[in-house]
Short mmCIF file of C-alpha atoms in Angstrom, two decimals:
data_model
loop_
_atom_site.label_atom_id
_atom_site.label_comp_id
_atom_site.label_asym_id
_atom_site.label_seq_id
_atom_site.Cartn_x
_atom_site.Cartn_y
_atom_site.Cartn_z
CA UNK N 1 0.00 0.00 0.00
CA UNK N 2 1.34 3.42 -0.86
CA UNK N 3 0.91 6.28 1.55
CA UNK N 4 0.67 9.96 0.74
CA UNK N 5 3.93 11.55 -0.37
CA UNK N 6 5.41 14.48 1.47
CA UNK N 7 8.08 15.44 3.96
CA UNK N 8 7.70 14.50 7.61
CA UNK N 9 6.80 17.23 10.05
CA UNK N 10 5.98 19.97 7.56
CA UNK N 11 2.68 21.76 7.11
CA UNK N 12 0.37 20.10 4.65
CA UNK N 13 -2.84 21.43 3.17
CA UNK N 14 -5.74 19.02 3.15
CA UNK N 15 -6.24 15.65 4.81
CA UNK N 16 -4.12 12.56 4.34
CA UNK N 17 -5.65 9.74 2.35
CA UNK N 18 -7.23 7.06 4.57
CA UNK N 19 -6.33 3.46 3.81
CA UNK N 20 -7.96 0.44 5.42
CA UNK N 21 -5.91 -2.74 5.48
CA UNK N 22 -7.37 -6.15 6.19
CA UNK N 23 -4.73 -8.06 8.10
CA UNK N 24 -4.83 -11.63 9.27
CA UNK N 25 -3.20 -13.18 12.29
CA UNK N 26 0.60 -13.51 11.90
CA UNK N 27 0.75 -10.94 9.05
CA UNK N 28 3.60 -8.42 9.19
CA UNK N 29 2.94 -4.76 8.50
CA UNK N 30 5.94 -2.53 7.78
CA UNK N 31 6.07 1.25 7.94
CA UNK N 32 9.25 2.88 6.70
CA UNK N 33 10.86 6.05 5.44
CA UNK N 34 12.89 6.22 2.24
CA UNK N 35 16.21 6.31 4.14
CA UNK N 36 17.01 2.59 3.98
CA UNK N 37 16.35 2.24 0.24
CA UNK N 38 18.04 5.55 -0.63
CA UNK N 39 21.31 4.73 1.15
CA UNK N 40 24.36 4.75 -1.10
CA UNK N 41 26.62 1.74 -0.83
CA UNK N 42 27.68 -1.55 -2.35
CA UNK N 43 30.59 -1.97 -4.75
CA UNK N 44 29.44 0.83 -7.04
CA UNK N 45 28.26 3.38 -4.45
CA UNK N 46 24.68 3.34 -5.74
CA UNK N 47 21.35 3.44 -3.91
CA UNK N 48 20.00 0.17 -2.53
CA UNK N 49 16.59 0.86 -4.18
CA UNK N 50 13.07 0.41 -2.88
CA UNK N 51 12.64 -2.80 -4.90
CA UNK N 52 15.62 -4.49 -3.21
CA UNK N 53 14.51 -3.23 0.20
CA UNK N 54 11.03 -4.69 -0.25
CA UNK N 55 12.54 -7.97 -1.46
CA UNK N 56 14.60 -8.05 1.75
CA UNK N 57 11.48 -7.46 3.87
CA UNK N 58 9.65 -10.24 2.02
CA UNK N 59 12.55 -12.63 2.60
CA UNK N 60 12.54 -12.08 6.39
CA UNK N 61 8.84 -11.49 7.16
CA UNK N 62 8.27 -14.98 8.61
CA UNK N 63 11.14 -14.68 11.11
CA UNK N 64 10.84 -13.52 14.71
CA UNK N 65 10.78 -9.72 14.95
CA UNK N 66 14.04 -9.67 16.93
CA UNK N 67 15.75 -11.64 14.15
CA UNK N 68 14.32 -9.32 11.50
CA UNK N 69 15.71 -6.31 13.35
CA UNK N 70 19.15 -7.92 13.54
CA UNK N 71 19.18 -8.74 9.83
CA UNK N 72 17.96 -5.27 8.82
CA UNK N 73 20.70 -3.61 10.90
CA UNK N 74 23.43 -5.93 9.60
CA UNK N 75 22.41 -5.64 5.94
CA UNK N 76 22.18 -1.85 6.19
CA UNK N 77 25.67 -1.57 7.65
CA UNK N 78 27.07 -4.03 5.08
CA UNK N 79 25.47 -2.10 2.22
CA UNK N 80 26.53 1.30 3.56
CA UNK N 81 30.12 0.22 4.14
CA UNK N 82 32.32 3.33 4.33
CA UNK N 83 29.75 5.60 2.68
CA UNK N 84 28.26 8.30 4.92
CA UNK N 85 24.67 7.82 5.99
CA UNK N 86 22.66 10.12 3.74
CA UNK N 87 19.26 10.22 5.45
CA UNK N 88 17.33 9.20 8.53
CA UNK N 89 16.35 5.53 8.54
CA UNK N 90 13.14 4.36 10.18
CA UNK N 91 11.66 0.88 9.78
CA UNK N 92 8.81 -0.31 12.01
CA UNK N 93 7.41 -3.81 11.79
CA UNK N 94 4.18 -4.92 13.46
CA UNK N 95 3.10 -8.55 13.71
CA UNK N 96 -0.70 -8.86 13.78
#
């Protein structure tokens, strides 16, 4: 599901779009900023990309939340390597 676009914490005219999600027991819901996917790194110093980030989330979604957190931290640091962190990174996962 895509949320409304716009910077965090700035004034916005008009309401945000309301989205209802039907979740079942044991589903994982992730909320995240663009910081993880937009981080420069790897061998070529390019962005990770949203597609690769979502693939990572899909590959770990059945694991315990504590294990997911560990993997997300490790993969981010591996990807980033010696590149400076370019943005804030926020990933929240909720198991229904």
